[in-house]
mmCIF file of C-alpha atoms and ligand atoms in Angstrom:
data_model
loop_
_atom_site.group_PDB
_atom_site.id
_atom_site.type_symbol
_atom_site.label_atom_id
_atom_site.label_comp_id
_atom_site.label_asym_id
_atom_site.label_seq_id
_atom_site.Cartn_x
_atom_site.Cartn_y
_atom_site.Cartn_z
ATOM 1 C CA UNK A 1 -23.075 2.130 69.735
ATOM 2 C CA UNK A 2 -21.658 5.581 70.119
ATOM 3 C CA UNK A 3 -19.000 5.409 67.798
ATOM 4 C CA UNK A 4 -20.825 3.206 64.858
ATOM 5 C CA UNK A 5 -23.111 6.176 65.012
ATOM 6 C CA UNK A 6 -20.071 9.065 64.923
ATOM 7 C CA UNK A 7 -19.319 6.610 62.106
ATOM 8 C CA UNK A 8 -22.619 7.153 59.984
ATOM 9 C CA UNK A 9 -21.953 10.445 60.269
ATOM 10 C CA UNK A 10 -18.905 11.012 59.328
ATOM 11 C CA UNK A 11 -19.962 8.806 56.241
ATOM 12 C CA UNK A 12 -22.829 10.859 55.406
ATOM 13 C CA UNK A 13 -20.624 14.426 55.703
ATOM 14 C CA UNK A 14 -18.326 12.222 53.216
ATOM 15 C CA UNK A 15 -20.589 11.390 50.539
ATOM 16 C CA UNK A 16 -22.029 15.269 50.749
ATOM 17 C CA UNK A 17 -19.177 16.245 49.836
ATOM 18 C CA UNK A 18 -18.344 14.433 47.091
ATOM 19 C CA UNK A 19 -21.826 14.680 45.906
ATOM 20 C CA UNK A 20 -21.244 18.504 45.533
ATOM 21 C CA UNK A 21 -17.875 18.483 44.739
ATOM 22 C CA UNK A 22 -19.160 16.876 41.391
ATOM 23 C CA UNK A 23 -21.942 19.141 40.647
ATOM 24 C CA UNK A 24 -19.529 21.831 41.382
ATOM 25 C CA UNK A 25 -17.589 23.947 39.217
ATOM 26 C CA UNK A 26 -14.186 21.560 40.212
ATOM 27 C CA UNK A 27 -16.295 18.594 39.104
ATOM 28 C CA UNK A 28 -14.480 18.335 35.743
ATOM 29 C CA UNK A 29 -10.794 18.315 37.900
ATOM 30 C CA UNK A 30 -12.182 15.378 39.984
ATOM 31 C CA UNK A 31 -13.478 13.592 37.126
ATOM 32 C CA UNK A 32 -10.132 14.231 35.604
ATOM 33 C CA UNK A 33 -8.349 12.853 38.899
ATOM 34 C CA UNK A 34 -10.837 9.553 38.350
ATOM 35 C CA UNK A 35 -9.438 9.767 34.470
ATOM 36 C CA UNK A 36 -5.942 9.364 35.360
ATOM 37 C CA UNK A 37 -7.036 6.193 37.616
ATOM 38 C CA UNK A 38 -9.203 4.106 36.080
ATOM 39 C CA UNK A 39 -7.072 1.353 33.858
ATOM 40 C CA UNK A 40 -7.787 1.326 29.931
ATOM 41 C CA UNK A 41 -7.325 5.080 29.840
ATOM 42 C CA UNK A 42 -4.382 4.597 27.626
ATOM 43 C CA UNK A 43 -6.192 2.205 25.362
ATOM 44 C CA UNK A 44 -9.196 4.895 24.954
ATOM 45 C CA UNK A 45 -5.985 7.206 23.864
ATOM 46 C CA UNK A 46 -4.974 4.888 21.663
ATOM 47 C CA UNK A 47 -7.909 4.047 19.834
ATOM 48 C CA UNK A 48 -7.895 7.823 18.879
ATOM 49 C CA UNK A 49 -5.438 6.818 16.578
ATOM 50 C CA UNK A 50 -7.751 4.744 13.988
ATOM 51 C CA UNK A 51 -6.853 3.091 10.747
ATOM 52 C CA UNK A 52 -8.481 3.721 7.650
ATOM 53 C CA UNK A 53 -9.645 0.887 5.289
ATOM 54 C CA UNK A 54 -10.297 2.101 1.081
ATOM 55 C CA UNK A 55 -11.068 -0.474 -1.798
ATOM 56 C CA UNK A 56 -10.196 -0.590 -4.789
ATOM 57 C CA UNK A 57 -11.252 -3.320 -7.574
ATOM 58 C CA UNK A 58 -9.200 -5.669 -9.596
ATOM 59 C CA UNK A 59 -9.606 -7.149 -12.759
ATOM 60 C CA UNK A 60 -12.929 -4.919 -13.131
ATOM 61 C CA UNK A 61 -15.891 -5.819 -15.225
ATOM 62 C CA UNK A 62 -14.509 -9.630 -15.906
ATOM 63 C CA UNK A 63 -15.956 -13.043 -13.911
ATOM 64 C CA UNK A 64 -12.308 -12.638 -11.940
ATOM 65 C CA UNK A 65 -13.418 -9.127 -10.216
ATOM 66 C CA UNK A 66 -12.111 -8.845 -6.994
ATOM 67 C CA UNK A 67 -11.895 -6.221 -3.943
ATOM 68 C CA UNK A 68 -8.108 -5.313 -2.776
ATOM 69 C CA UNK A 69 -8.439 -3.366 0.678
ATOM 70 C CA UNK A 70 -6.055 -0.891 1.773
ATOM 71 C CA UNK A 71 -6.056 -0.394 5.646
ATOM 72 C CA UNK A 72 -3.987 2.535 6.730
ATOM 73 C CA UNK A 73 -2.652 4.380 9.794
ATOM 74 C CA UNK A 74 -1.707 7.776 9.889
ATOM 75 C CA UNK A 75 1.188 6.718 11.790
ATOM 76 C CA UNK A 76 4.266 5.250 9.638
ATOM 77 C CA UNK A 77 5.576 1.511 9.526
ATOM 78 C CA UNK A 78 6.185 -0.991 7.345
ATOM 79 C CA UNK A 79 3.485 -2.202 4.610
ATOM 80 C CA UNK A 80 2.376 -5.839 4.424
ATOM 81 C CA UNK A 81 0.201 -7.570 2.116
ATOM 82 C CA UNK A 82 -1.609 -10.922 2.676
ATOM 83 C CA UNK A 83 -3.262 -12.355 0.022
ATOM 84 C CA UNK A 84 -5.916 -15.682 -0.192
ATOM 85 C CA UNK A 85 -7.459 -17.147 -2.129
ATOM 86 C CA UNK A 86 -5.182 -17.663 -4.881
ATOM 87 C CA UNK A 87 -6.650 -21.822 -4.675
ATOM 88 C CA UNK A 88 -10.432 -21.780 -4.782
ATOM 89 C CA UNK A 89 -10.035 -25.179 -2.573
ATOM 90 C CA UNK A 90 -8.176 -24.075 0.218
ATOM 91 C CA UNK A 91 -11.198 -21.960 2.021
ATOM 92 C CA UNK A 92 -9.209 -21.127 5.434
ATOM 93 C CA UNK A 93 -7.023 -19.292 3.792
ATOM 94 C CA UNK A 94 -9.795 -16.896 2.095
ATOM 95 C CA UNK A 95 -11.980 -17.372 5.498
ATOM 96 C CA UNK A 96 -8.956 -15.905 7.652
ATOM 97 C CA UNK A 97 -8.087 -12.939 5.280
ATOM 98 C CA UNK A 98 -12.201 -11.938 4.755
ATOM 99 C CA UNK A 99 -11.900 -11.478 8.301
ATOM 100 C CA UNK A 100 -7.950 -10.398 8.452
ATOM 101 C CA UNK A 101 -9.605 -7.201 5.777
ATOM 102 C CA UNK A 102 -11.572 -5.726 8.673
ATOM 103 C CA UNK A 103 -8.896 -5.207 10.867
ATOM 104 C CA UNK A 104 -7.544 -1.877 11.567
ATOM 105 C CA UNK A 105 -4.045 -1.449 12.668
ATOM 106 C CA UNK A 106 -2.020 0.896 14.770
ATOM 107 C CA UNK A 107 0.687 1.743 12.279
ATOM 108 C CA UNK A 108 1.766 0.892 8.836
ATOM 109 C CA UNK A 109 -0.221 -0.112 5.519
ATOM 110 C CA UNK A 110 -2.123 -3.387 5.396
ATOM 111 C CA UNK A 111 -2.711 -4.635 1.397
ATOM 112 C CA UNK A 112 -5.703 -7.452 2.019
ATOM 113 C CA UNK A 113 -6.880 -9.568 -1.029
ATOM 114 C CA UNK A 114 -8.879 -12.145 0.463
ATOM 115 C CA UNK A 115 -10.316 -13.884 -2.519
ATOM 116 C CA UNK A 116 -7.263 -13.336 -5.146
ATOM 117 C CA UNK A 117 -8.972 -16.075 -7.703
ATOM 118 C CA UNK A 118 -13.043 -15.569 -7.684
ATOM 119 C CA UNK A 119 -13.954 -18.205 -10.599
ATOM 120 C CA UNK A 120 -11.955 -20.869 -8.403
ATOM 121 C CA UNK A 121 -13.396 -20.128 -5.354
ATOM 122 C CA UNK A 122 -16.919 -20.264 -7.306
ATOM 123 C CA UNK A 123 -16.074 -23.948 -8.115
ATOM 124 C CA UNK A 124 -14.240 -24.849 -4.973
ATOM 125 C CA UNK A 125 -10.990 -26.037 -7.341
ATOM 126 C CA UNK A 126 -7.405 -25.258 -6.926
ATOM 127 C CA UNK A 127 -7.723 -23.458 -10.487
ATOM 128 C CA UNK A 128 -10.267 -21.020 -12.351
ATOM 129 C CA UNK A 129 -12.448 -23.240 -14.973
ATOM 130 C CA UNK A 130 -10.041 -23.701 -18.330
ATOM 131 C CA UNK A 131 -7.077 -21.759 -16.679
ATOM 132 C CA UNK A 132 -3.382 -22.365 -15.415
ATOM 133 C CA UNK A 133 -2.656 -22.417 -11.399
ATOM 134 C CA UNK A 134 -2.787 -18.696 -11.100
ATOM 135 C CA UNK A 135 0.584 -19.753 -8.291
ATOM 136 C CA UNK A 136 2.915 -20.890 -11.344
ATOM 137 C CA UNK A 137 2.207 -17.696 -13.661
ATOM 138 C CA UNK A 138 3.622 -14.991 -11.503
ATOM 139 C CA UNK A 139 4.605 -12.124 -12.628
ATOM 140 C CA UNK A 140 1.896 -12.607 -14.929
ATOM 141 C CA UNK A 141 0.924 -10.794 -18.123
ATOM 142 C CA UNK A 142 -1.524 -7.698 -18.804
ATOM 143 C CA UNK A 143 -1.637 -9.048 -22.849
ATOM 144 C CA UNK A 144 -2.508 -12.687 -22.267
ATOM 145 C CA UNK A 145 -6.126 -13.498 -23.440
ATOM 146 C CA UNK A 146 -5.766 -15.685 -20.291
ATOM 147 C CA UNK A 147 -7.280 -14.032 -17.505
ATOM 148 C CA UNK A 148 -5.753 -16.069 -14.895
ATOM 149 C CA UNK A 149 -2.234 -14.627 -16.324
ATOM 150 C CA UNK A 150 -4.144 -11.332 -16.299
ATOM 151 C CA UNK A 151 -5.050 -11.378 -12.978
ATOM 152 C CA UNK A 152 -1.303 -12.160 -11.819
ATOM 153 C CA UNK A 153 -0.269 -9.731 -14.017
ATOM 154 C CA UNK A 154 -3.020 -7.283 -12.025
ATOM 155 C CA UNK A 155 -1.790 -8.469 -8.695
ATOM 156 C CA UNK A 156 1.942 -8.456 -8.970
ATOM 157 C CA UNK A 157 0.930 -4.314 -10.139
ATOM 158 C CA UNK A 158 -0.298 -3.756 -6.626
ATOM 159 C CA UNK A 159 2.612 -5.167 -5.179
ATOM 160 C CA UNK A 160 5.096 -3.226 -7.735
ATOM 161 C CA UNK A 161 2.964 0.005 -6.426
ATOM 162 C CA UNK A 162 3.191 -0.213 -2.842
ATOM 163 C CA UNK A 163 6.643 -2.109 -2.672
ATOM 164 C CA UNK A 164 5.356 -4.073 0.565
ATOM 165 C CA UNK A 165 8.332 -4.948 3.244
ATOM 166 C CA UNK A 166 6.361 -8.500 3.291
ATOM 167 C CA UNK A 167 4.154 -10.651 1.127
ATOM 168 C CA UNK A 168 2.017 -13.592 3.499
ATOM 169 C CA UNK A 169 0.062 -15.844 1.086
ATOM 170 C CA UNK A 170 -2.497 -18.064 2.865
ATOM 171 C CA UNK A 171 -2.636 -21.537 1.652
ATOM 172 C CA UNK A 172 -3.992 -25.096 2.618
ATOM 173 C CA UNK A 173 -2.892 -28.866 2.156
ATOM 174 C CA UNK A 174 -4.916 -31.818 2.170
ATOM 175 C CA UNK A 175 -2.380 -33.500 4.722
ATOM 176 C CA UNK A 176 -0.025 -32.405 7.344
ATOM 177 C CA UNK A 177 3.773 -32.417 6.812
ATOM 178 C CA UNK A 178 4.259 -34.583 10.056
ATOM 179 C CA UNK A 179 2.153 -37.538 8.369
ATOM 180 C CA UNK A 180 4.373 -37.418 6.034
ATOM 181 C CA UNK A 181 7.092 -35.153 3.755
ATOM 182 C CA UNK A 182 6.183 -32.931 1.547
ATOM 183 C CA UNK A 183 2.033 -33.001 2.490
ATOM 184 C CA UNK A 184 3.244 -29.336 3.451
ATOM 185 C CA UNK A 185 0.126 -28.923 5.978
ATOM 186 C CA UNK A 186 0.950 -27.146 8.995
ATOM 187 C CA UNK A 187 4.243 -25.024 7.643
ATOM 188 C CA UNK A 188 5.421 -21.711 6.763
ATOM 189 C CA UNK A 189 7.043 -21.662 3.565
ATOM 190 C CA UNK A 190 10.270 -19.229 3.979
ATOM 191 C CA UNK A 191 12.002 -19.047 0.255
ATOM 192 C CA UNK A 192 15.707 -19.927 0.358
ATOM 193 C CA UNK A 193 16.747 -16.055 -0.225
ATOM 194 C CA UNK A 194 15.100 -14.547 2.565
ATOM 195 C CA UNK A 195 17.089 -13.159 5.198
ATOM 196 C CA UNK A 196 14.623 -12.099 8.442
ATOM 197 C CA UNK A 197 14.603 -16.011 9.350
ATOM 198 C CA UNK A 198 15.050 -14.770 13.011
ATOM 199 C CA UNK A 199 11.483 -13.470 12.508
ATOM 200 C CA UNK A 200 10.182 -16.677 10.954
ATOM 201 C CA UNK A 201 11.582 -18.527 13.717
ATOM 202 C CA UNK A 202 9.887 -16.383 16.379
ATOM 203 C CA UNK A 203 6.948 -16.532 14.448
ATOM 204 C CA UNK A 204 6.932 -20.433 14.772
ATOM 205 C CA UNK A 205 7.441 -20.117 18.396
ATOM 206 C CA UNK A 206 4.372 -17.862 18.731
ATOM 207 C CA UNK A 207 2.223 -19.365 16.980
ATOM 208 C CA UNK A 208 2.984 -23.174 18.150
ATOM 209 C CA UNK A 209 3.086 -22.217 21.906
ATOM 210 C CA UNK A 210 -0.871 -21.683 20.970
ATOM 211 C CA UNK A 211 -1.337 -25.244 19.860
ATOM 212 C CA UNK A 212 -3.094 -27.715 21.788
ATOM 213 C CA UNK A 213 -1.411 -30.947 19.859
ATOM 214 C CA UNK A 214 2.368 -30.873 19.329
ATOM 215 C CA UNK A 215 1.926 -32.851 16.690
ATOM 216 C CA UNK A 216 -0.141 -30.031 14.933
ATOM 217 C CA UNK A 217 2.612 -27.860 15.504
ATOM 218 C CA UNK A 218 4.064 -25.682 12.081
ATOM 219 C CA UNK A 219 7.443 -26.793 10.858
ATOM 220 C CA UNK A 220 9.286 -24.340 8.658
ATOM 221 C CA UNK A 221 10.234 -25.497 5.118
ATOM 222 C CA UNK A 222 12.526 -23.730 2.800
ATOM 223 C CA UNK A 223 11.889 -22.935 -1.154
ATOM 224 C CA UNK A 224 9.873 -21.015 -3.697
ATOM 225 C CA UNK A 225 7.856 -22.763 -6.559
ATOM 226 C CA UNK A 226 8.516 -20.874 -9.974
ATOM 227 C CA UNK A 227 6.055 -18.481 -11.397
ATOM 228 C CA UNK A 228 4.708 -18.436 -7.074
ATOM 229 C CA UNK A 229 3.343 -15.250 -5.491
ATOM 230 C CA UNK A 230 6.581 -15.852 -3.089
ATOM 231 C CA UNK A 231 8.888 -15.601 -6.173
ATOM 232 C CA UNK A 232 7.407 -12.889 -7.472
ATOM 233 C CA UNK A 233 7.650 -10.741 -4.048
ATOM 234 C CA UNK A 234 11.381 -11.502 -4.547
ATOM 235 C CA UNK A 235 11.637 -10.187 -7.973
ATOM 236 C CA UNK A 236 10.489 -6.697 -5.743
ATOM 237 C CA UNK A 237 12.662 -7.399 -3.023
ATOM 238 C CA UNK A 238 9.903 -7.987 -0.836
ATOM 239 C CA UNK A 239 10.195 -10.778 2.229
ATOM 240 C CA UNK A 240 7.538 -13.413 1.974
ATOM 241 C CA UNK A 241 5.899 -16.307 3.589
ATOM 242 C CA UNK A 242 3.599 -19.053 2.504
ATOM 243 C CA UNK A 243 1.171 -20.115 5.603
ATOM 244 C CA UNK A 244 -0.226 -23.626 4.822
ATOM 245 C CA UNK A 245 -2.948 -25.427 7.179
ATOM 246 C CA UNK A 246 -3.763 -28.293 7.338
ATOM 247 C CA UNK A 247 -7.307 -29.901 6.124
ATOM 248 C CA UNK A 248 -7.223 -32.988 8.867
ATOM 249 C CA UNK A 249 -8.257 -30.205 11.022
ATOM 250 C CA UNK A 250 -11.811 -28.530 11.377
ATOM 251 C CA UNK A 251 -12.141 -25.571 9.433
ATOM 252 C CA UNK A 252 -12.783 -23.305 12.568
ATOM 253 C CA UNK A 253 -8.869 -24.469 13.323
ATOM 254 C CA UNK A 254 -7.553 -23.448 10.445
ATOM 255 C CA UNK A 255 -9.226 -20.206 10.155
ATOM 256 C CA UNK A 256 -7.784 -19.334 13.870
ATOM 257 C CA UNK A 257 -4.373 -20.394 13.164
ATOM 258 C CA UNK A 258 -4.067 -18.532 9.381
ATOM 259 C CA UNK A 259 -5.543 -15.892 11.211
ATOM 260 C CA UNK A 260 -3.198 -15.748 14.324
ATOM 261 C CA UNK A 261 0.066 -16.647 11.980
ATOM 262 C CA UNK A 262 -0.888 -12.871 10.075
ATOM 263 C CA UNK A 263 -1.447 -11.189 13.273
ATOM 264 C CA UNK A 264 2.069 -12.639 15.121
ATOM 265 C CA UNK A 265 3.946 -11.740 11.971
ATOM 266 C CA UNK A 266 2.698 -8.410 12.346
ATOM 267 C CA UNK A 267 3.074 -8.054 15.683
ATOM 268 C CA UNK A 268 6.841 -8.888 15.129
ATOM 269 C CA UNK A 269 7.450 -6.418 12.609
ATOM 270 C CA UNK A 270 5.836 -3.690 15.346
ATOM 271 C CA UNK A 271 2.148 -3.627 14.114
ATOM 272 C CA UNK A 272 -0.423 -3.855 16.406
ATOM 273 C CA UNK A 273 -4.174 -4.922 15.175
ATOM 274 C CA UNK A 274 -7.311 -4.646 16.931
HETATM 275 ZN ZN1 ZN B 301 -2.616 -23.448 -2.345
#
């Protein structure tokens, strides 16, 4: 009885002095002491560091106007560009990178053009009404009175001005390459000349250890279609990727795993995103 009451007391002297120690002048050095404890307090430092995101318009004043965002950190690393889009019936791909353009990023340059080919997307069809696939007429031209070689024209520009270390270009199949070869659904395109296939093949680890189904899994192909964004990046000496879902999927799916291929690829090359 005795002692639960010496207890009490001693409790009570306790939280006295605490309570004054921090409305007292040494408050701020206890708070600090709390500071250095509490978890996250590294993260909070972090964040200091933020990203800034600028747009700029392509192809201005014409039915193919589009928004290329330019994410920055004031700390230096590598630049990458992902790009969707380009097929105006392939939605996860511009789904992902509408969302992958809000991102901010702890170092390095992040190029986002989420809807590369606006008239396609309009009619949901691989190409823009009347025009070529904007994928086969890379590097494009600036005097065509074809807007779709125009536009590649405008895009391969952006890539010519920043010189990005790699291109991703978001893309969909109707079918998965396990059902059968060539559906290219569920791969990562990696054109023959690349040479950081140690980084494709830890990206396939990283992303398929997130897959529920094996059979879902992305395989890596090899090979770049002429006149293909992927060509073109290695006309600059850029690396380059194609990430292709698959449409047996849900769309939800899809989105997550374009998403989460862009933001492992980044990872490996040291870029953080948040
Ligand atoms: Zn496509």
């Amino acid at each position: 009885m005795f002692g639960n009451r010496r207890s009490l007391i001693i409790t009570y002297f306790l939280v006295v002095f605490v309570f004054l120690l921090y409305f007292s002048g040494d408050s701020s050095l206890l708070m600090q002491k709390f500071d250095q404890l509490r978890p996250g307090k590294k993260a909070s430092a972090g964040a200091e560091i933020t990203s800034t995101r600028t747009e700029k318009t392509l192809m201005e004043g014409t039915s193919f106007e589009t928004v290329l965002y330019v994410i920055e950190s004031p700390v230096e690393g590598p630049t990458v560009m992902v790009i969707g889009g380009v097929h105006g019936d392939e939605p996860a791909g511009y789904k992902a990178a509408d969302s992958i353009a809000t991102w901010a990023i702890d170092r390095g340059r992040l190029l986002v053009l989420p809807r590369a080919n606006v008239p396609s997307i309009a009619v949901q069809e691989r190409n823009a009404p009347g025009g070529p696939d904007l994928n086969r007429v890379f590097p494009g031209s600036s005097e065509s009175n074809n807007e779709t070689h125009v536009l590649a024209a405008e895009i391969f520009k952006v890539m010519t001005d920043y010189q990005p270390m790699w291109v991703i270009d978001l893309h969909e199949a109707e079918y998965c390459e396990y059902q059968f070869r060539g559906a290219l659904g569920q791969t990562f395109i990696y054109p023959n000349e690349g040479s950081s296939t140690d980084i494709i093949k830890e990206l396939l680890i990283a992303v398929n250890r997130s897959i529920y189904s094996e059979r879902y899994g992305f395989m890596l192909l090899r090979g770049s279609a002429r006149g293909s964004i992927i060509e073109a990046a290695q006309l600059l000496g850029s690396e380059s990727v194609i990430i292709e879902t698959c449409e047996q999927m849900e769309l939800d799916d899809r989105i997550r795993y374009q998403r989460q291929s862009v933001s492992s690829l980044l990872y490996l090359l040291g870029i953080a995103v948040f």
